[in-house]
CSV table of C-alpha atoms in Angstrom, one decimal:
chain,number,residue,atom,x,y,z
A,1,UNK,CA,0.0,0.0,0.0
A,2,UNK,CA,1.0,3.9,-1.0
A,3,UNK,CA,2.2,5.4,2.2
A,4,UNK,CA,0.2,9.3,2.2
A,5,UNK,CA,0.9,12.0,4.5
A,6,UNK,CA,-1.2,15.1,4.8
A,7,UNK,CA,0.0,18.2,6.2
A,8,UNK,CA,-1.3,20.6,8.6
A,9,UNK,CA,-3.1,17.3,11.0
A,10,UNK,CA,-4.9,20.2,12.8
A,11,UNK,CA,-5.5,23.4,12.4
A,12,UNK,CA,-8.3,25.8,13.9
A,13,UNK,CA,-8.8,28.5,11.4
A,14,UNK,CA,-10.9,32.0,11.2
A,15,UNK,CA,-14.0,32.6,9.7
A,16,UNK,CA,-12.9,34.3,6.1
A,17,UNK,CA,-9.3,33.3,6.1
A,18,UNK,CA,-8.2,30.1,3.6
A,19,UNK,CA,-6.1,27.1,4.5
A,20,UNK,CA,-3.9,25.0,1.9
A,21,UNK,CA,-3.6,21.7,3.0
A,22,UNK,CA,-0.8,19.4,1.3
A,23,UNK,CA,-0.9,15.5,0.6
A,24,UNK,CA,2.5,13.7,0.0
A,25,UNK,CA,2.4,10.0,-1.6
A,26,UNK,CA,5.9,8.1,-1.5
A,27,UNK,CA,5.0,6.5,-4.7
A,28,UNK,CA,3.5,7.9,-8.0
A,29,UNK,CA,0.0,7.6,-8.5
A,30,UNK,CA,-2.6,8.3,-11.4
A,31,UNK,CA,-5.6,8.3,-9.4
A,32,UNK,CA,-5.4,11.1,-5.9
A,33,UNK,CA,-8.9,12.0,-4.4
A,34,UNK,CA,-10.7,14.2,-1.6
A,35,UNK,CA,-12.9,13.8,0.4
A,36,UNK,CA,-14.4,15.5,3.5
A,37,UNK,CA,-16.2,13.8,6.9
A,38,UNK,CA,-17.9,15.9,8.5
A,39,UNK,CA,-18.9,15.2,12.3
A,40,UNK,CA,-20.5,11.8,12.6
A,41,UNK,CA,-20.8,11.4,9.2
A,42,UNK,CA,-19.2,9.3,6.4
A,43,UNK,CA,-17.1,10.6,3.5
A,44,UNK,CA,-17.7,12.7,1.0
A,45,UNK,CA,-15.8,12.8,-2.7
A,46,UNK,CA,-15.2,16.2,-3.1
A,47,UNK,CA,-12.9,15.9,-6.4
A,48,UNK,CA,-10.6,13.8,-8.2
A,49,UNK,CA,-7.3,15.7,-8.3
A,50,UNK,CA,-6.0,15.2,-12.0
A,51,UNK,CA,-2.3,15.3,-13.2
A,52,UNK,CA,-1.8,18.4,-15.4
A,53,UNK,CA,-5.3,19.7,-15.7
A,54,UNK,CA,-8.3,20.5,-13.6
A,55,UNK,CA,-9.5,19.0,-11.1
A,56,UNK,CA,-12.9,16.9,-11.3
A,57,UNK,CA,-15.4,18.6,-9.0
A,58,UNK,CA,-18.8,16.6,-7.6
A,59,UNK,CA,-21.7,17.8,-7.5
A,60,UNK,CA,-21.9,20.5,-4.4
A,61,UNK,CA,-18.2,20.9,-4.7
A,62,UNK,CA,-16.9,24.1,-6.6
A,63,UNK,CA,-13.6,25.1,-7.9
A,64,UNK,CA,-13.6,28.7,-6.3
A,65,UNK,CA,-14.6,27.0,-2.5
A,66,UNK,CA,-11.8,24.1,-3.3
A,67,UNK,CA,-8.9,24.7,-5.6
A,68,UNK,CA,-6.6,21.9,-5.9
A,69,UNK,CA,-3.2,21.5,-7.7
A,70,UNK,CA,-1.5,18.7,-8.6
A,71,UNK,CA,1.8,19.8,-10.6
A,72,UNK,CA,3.4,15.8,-10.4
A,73,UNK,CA,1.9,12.3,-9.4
A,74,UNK,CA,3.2,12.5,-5.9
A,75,UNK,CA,1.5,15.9,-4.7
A,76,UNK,CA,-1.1,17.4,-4.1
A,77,UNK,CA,-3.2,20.3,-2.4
A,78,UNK,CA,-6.3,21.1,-1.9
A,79,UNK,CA,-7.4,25.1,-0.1
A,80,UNK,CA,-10.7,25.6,1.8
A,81,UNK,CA,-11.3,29.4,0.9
A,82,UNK,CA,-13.2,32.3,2.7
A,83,UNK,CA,-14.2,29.3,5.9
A,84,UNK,CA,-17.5,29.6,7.6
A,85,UNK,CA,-18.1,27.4,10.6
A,86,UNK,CA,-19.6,24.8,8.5
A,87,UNK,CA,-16.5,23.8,6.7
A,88,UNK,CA,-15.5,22.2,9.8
A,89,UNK,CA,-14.7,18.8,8.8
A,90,UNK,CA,-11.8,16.2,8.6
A,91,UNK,CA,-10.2,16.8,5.2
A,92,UNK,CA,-8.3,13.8,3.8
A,93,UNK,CA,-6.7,12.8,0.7
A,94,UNK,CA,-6.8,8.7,-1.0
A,95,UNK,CA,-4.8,7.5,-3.7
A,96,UNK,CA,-5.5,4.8,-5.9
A,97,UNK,CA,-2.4,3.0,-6.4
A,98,UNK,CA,-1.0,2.1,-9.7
A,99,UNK,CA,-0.2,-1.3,-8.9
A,100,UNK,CA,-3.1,-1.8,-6.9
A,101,UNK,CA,-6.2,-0.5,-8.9
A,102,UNK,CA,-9.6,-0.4,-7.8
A,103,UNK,CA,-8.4,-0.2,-3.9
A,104,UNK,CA,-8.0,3.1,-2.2
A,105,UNK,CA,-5.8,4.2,0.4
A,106,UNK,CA,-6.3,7.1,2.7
A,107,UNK,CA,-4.3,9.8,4.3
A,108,UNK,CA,-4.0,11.0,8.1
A,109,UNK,CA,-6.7,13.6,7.5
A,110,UNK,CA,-6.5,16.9,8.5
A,111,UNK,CA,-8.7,18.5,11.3
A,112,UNK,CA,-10.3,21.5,11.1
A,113,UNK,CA,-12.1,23.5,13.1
A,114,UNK,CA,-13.4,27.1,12.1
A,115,UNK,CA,-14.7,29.5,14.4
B,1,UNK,CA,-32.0,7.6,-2.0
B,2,UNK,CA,-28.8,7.4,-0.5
B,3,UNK,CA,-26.0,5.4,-2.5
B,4,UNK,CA,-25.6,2.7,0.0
B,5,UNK,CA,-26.7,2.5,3.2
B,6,UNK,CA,-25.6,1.1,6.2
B,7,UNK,CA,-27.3,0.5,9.8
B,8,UNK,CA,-25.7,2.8,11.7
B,9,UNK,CA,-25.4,0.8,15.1
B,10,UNK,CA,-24.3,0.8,18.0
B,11,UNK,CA,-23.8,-2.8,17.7
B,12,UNK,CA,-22.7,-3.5,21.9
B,13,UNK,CA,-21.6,-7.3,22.1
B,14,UNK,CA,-19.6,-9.1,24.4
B,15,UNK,CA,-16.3,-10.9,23.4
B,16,UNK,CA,-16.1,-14.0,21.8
B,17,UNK,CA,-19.6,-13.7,20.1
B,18,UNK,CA,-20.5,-13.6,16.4
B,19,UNK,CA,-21.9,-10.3,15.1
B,20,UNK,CA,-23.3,-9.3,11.5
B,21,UNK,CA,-23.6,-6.5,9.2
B,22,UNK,CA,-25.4,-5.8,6.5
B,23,UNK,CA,-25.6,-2.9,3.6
B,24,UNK,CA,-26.7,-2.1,0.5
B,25,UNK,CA,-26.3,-0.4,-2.6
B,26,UNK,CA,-29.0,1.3,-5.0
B,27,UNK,CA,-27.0,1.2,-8.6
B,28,UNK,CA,-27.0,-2.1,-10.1
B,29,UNK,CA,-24.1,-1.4,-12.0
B,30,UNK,CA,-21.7,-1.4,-9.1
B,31,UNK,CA,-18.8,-3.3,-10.4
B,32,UNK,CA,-16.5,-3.2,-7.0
B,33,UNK,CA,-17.4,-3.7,-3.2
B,34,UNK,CA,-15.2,-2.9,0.1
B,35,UNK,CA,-15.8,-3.2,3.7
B,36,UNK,CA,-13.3,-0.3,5.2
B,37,UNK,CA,-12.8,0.1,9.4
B,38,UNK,CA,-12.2,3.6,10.8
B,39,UNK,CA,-11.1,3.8,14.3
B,40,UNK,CA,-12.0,6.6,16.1
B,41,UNK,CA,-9.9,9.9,15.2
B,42,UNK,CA,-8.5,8.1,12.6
B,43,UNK,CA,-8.4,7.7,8.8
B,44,UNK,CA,-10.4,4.3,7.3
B,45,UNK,CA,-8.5,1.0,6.0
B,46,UNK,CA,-9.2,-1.0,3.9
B,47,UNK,CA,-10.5,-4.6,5.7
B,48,UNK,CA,-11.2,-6.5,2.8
B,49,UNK,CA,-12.9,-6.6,-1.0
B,50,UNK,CA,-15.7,-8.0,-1.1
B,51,UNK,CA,-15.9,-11.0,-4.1
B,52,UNK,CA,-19.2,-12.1,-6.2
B,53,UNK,CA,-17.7,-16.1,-4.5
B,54,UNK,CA,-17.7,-14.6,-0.9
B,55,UNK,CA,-14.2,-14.5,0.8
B,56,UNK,CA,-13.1,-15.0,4.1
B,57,UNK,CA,-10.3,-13.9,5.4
B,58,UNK,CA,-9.2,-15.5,9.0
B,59,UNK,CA,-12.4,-13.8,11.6
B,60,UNK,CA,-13.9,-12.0,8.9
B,61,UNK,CA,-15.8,-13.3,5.6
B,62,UNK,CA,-17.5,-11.1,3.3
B,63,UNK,CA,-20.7,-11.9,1.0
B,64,UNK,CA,-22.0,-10.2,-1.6
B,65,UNK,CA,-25.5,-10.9,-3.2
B,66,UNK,CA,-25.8,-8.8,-6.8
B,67,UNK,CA,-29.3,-10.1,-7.1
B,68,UNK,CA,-30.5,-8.1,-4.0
B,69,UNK,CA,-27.7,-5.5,-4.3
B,70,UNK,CA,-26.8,-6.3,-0.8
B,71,UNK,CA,-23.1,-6.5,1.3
B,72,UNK,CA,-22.5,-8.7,4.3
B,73,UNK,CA,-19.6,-8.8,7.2
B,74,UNK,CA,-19.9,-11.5,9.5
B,75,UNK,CA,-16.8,-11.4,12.4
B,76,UNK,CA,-16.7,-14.3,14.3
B,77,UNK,CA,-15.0,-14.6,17.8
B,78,UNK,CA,-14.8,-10.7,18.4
B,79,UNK,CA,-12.1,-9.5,20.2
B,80,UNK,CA,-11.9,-5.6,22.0
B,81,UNK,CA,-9.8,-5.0,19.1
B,82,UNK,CA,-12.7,-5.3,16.5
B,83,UNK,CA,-14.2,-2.0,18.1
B,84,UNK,CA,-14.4,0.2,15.5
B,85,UNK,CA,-16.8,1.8,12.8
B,86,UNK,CA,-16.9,-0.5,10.0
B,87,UNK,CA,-17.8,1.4,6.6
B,88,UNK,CA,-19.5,-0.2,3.5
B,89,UNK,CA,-17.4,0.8,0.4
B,90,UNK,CA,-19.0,0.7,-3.2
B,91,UNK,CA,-17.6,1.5,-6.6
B,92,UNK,CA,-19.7,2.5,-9.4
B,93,UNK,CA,-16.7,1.6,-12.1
B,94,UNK,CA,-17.4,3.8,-14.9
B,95,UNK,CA,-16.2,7.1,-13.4
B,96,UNK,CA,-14.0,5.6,-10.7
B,97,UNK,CA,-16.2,6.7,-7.9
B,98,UNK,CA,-16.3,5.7,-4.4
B,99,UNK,CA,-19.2,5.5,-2.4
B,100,UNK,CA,-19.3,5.2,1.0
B,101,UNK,CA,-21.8,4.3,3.6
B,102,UNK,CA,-22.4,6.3,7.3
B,103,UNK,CA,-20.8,3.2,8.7
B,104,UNK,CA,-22.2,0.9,11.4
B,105,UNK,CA,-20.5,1.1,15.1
B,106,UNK,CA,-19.6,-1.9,17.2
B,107,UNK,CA,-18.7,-1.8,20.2
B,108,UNK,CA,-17.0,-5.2,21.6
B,109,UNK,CA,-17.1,-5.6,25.4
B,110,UNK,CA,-15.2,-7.7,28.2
């Protein structure tokens, strides 16, 4: 399995402000998702984060709420803009692994709290 | 309608027994099928795929029933370990999409 680590873990943000939040894979992958959990609830697929183009955005999800980059197949990040309280969530990044397709594998996750 | 759907639990049951659960999915053209655990605070992993044959795999064996569009997770001998929310995992194929259910709770005691 792809080893993924997600930077900041935690972080308790203010209402208007943004926060970037960075995923690391030690392998290269094709496939790198996000998702969001939101307090006592399961996970949401907010975008597939694509290798040299845009991202894929579901439904609900918009670009200008949730930019992501992802300049190579090892990186990737994904910015909560302008927070409200209601973007309080665990953030956390998957990877479908090249040699293991059709499995996913999830980051850490990244806390945050927005007051 | 909700994608799949899970019963969210608590299920509270003493070591040693037997304990079941169930989900299911609402697109017939689901192609793949997980069962993921999430410990508290923590990020899910995977448990196991879940195979049109069944598959067990040591405690754990997982069913699948296309005909009904219906998951099973049976874990025998529970240990304090298994404690943990235990999320249904369904992928639609076509667009490489994930779904996943609320998760069912269980709760293993001394």
């Amino acid at each position: 399995s792809a080893v993924i680590s997600q930077k900041p873990s935690r972080d308790i943000c203010q209402r208007g402000t943004s926060l970037t939040i960075q995923c690391q894979v030690d392998s290269q992958v094709t496939m790198m998702f996000w998702y969001r959990q939101q307090p006592g609830q399961s996970l949401t697929l907010i975008a597939t984060a694509n290798q040299g183009s845009e991202a894929t955005y579901e439904s609900g999800f918009v670009i200008d709420k949730f930019p992501i980059s992802r300049p190579n197949l090892t990186f990737s990040t994904l910015t909560v803009s302008n927070m409200s309280p209601e973007d309080s969530s665990i953030y956390l990044c998957s990877v479908e692994p090249n040699t293991k397709r059709n499995e996913q594998f999830f980051g850490p996750g990244t806390r945050l709290t927005v007051l | 309608r909700k994608e799949v759907e899970q019963d969210p639990g608590p299920f509270n049951v003493p070591e040693g027994a037997t304990v079941a659960f169930n989900c299911t999915y609402s697109n017939s053209a689901s192609q793949s099928f997980f069962w993921y655990r999430q410990d508290c605070r923590k990020e899910p992993k995977l448990l196991m795929s879940v195979y049109s044959s069944g598959n067990e795999d040591g405690r754990f064996t997982a069913q699948l029933n296309r005909a009904s569009q219906y998951i099973s997770l049976l874990i025998r001998d529970s240990k304090l370990s298994d404690s943990a929310t235990y999320l249904c995992v369904v992928n639609q194929g076509n667009f490489n999409k994930f779904y996943f259910g609320s998760g069912t709770k269980l709760n293993v005691k001394p």
